[in-house]
Coordinates of N, CA and C in Angstrom, one line a residue:
M44 N 18.2 -0.6 7.2 CA 16.8 -0.4 7.6 C 16.4 -1.6 8.6
T45 N 15.8 -1.2 9.7 CA 15.4 -2.2 10.6 C 14.2 -3.1 10.1
E46 N 14.0 -4.2 10.6 CA 12.9 -5.1 10.2 C 11.5 -4.4 10.4
T47 N 11.4 -3.8 11.6 CA 10.2 -3.1 11.9 C 9.9 -2.0 10.9
N48 N 10.9 -1.2 10.5 CA 10.7 -0.1 9.6 C 10.4 -0.7 8.2
M49 N 11.1 -1.8 7.8 CA 10.8 -2.5 6.5 C 9.4 -3.0 6.5
N50 N 8.9 -3.6 7.6 CA 7.5 -4.0 7.6 C 6.5 -2.9 7.5
H51 N 6.8 -1.8 8.1 CA 6.0 -0.6 8.0 C 5.9 -0.1 6.6
V52 N 7.1 0.1 5.9 CA 7.1 0.6 4.6 C 6.4 -0.4 3.6
F53 N 6.7 -1.7 3.8 CA 6.0 -2.7 3.0 C 4.5 -2.6 3.1
S54 N 4.0 -2.6 4.4 CA 2.6 -2.6 4.6 C 1.9 -1.4 4.0
S55 N 2.6 -0.2 4.1 CA 2.1 1.0 3.5 C 2.0 0.9 2.0
S56 N 3.1 0.5 1.4 CA 3.1 0.4 -0.1 C 2.2 -0.7 -0.6
Y57 N 2.1 -1.8 0.2 CA 1.1 -2.9 -0.2 C -0.3 -2.4 -0.2
L58 N -0.7 -1.6 0.9 CA -2.1 -1.1 1.0 C -2.3 -0.1 -0.1
Q59 N -1.3 0.7 -0.4 CA -1.5 1.7 -1.5 C -1.7 1.0 -2.8
R60 N -0.9 0.1 -3.1 CA -1.0 -0.7 -4.4 C -2.3 -1.5 -4.5
L61 N -2.7 -2.1 -3.4 CA -3.9 -2.9 -3.3 C -5.1 -2.0 -3.5
T62 N -5.2 -0.9 -2.9 CA -6.3 0.0 -3.1 C -6.4 0.6 -4.5
Q63 N -5.3 0.8 -5.1 CA -5.3 1.2 -6.5 C -5.8 0.1 -7.4
E64 N -5.4 -1.1 -7.2 CA -5.8 -2.3 -8.0 C -7.3 -2.6 -7.8
L65 N -7.7 -2.4 -6.6 CA -9.1 -2.8 -6.3 C -10.1 -1.6 -6.1
S66 N -9.7 -0.5 -6.7 CA -10.4 0.7 -6.5 C -11.9 0.6 -6.9
E67 N -12.2 0.0 -8.0 CA -13.6 -0.1 -8.5 C -14.4 -1.0 -7.5
D68 N -13.8 -2.1 -7.1 CA -14.5 -3.0 -6.1 C -14.7 -2.3 -4.8
L69 N -13.7 -1.6 -4.3 CA -13.8 -0.9 -3.1 C -14.9 0.2 -3.1
D70 N -15.0 0.9 -4.3 CA -16.1 1.8 -4.4 C -17.4 1.2 -4.3
K71 N -17.6 0.0 -4.9 CA -18.8 -0.7 -4.9 C -19.2 -1.1 -3.4
V72 N -18.2 -1.5 -2.7 CA -18.4 -1.9 -1.3 C -18.8 -0.6 -0.5
R73 N -18.0 0.5 -0.7 CA -18.3 1.7 0.1 C -19.7 2.2 -0.2
N74 N -20.2 2.0 -1.5 CA -21.5 2.6 -1.9 C -22.6 1.6 -1.6
A75 N -22.3 0.5 -1.1 CA -23.4 -0.5 -0.8 C -24.3 0.0 0.3
D76 N -25.6 -0.3 0.2 CA -26.6 0.2 1.2 C -26.2 -0.2 2.6
D77 N -25.6 -1.4 2.8 CA -25.4 -1.9 4.2 C -24.0 -1.5 4.7
F78 N -23.2 -0.7 3.9 CA -21.9 -0.3 4.4 C -22.0 0.9 5.3
R79 N -21.4 0.8 6.5 CA -21.4 1.9 7.5 C -20.0 2.5 7.7
A80 N -20.0 3.7 8.2 CA -18.7 4.3 8.5 C -17.8 3.5 9.4
D81 N -18.5 2.8 10.4 CA -17.7 2.1 11.4 C -17.1 0.8 10.8
S82 N -17.5 0.5 9.5 CA -16.9 -0.7 8.8 C -15.5 -0.4 8.2
V83 N -15.2 0.9 8.1 CA -13.9 1.2 7.5 C -12.7 0.6 8.2
P84 N -12.6 0.7 9.5 CA -11.4 0.1 10.2 C -11.4 -1.4 9.9
F85 N -12.5 -2.1 9.9 CA -12.6 -3.5 9.7 C -12.1 -3.8 8.3
L86 N -12.5 -3.1 7.3 CA -12.1 -3.3 5.9 C -10.6 -3.1 5.8
V87 N -10.1 -2.0 6.3 CA -8.6 -1.7 6.3 C -7.8 -2.8 6.9
H88 N -8.3 -3.3 8.1 CA -7.6 -4.4 8.8 C -7.6 -5.6 7.9
A89 N -8.7 -5.9 7.3 CA -8.8 -7.1 6.5 C -7.9 -7.1 5.3
L90 N -7.8 -5.9 4.6 CA -6.9 -5.7 3.5 C -5.5 -5.8 3.9
A91 N -5.2 -5.2 5.1 CA -3.8 -5.2 5.6 C -3.3 -6.6 5.9
Q92 N -4.2 -7.5 6.3 CA -3.8 -8.9 6.6 C -3.0 -9.6 5.5
G93 N -3.3 -9.2 4.3 CA -2.6 -9.8 3.1 C -1.1 -9.6 3.1
S94 N -0.7 -8.5 3.7 CA 0.7 -8.2 3.7 C 1.5 -9.2 4.6
S95 N 0.9 -9.9 5.5 CA 1.6 -10.9 6.3 C 1.9 -12.2 5.6
Q96 N 1.3 -12.3 4.4 CA 1.5 -13.5 3.6 C 2.8 -13.6 2.9
F97 N 3.6 -12.4 2.9 CA 4.8 -12.3 2.1 C 6.0 -12.7 3.0
P98 N 6.9 -13.5 2.5 CA 8.1 -13.9 3.2 C 9.0 -12.6 3.4
K99 N 9.9 -12.7 4.4 CA 10.8 -11.5 4.7 C 11.6 -11.1 3.5
D100 N 12.2 -12.1 2.8 CA 13.0 -11.7 1.6 C 12.2 -11.0 0.5
D101 N 11.0 -11.5 0.3 CA 10.2 -10.8 -0.7 C 9.8 -9.4 -0.3
K102 N 9.5 -9.2 1.0 CA 9.2 -7.9 1.5 C 10.4 -6.9 1.3
K103 N 11.6 -7.4 1.6 CA 12.8 -6.6 1.5 C 13.0 -6.2 0.0
R104 N 12.8 -7.2 -0.9 CA 13.0 -6.9 -2.3 C 12.0 -5.9 -2.8
I105 N 10.7 -6.0 -2.4 CA 9.7 -5.1 -2.8 C 9.9 -3.7 -2.2
V106 N 10.3 -3.6 -1.0 CA 10.6 -2.3 -0.4 C 11.7 -1.6 -1.1
Q107 N 12.8 -2.4 -1.4 CA 13.9 -1.8 -2.2 C 13.4 -1.2 -3.5
A108 N 12.6 -2.0 -4.2 CA 12.1 -1.6 -5.5 C 11.1 -0.3 -5.3
Y109 N 10.3 -0.4 -4.3 CA 9.4 0.8 -4.0 C 10.2 2.0 -3.7
E110 N 11.3 1.9 -2.9 CA 12.1 3.1 -2.6 C 12.8 3.6 -3.8
K111 N 13.3 2.7 -4.7 CA 13.9 3.2 -5.9 C 12.9 3.9 -6.8
Q112 N 11.7 3.3 -6.9 CA 10.7 4.0 -7.7 C 10.3 5.3 -7.2
T113 N 10.2 5.4 -5.9 CA 9.8 6.7 -5.2 C 10.9 7.7 -5.4
K114 N 12.2 7.3 -5.3 CA 13.3 8.2 -5.5 C 13.3 8.7 -7.0
D115 N 13.1 7.7 -7.9 CA 13.2 8.1 -9.3 C 12.0 9.1 -9.7
E116 N 10.8 8.9 -9.1 CA 9.7 9.8 -9.3 C 10.0 11.2 -8.8
K117 N 10.6 11.2 -7.6 CA 11.0 12.5 -7.0 C 12.0 13.2 -7.8
N118 N 13.0 12.5 -8.3 CA 14.0 13.1 -9.2 C 13.4 13.6 -10.5
L119 N 12.4 12.9 -11.0 CA 11.8 13.3 -12.2 C 11.0 14.6 -12.0
M120 N 10.3 14.7 -10.9 CA 9.5 15.9 -10.5 C 10.5 17.1 -10.4
E121 N 11.6 16.9 -9.7 CA 12.5 17.9 -9.5 C 13.1 18.4 -10.8
D122 N 13.4 17.5 -11.8 CA 13.9 17.8 -13.1 C 12.9 18.7 -13.9
K123 N 11.6 18.3 -13.7 CA 10.5 19.1 -14.4 C 10.4 20.5 -13.9
E124 N 10.6 20.6 -12.6 CA 10.5 22.0 -11.9 C 11.7 22.8 -12.3
S125 N 12.8 22.3 -12.7 CA 14.0 23.0 -13.0 C 14.0 23.7 -14.4

């Protein structure tokens, strides 16, 4: 996997996990009286900046674990459908 691809997968999984963990807080922000639709890109960009704090080796380890988990979940779903 290229470093660019690894960074993309890491950023995607990081944002997915972050939004799950912060879902209640994000709902409060979205429902605030002063929150506007044009604030969404700013919020996403701010959340995504956290992914740059991880060293390359940690990103690689996390991506490998994420891919294994995704593969295991896919196999489980296929087994249930059989």
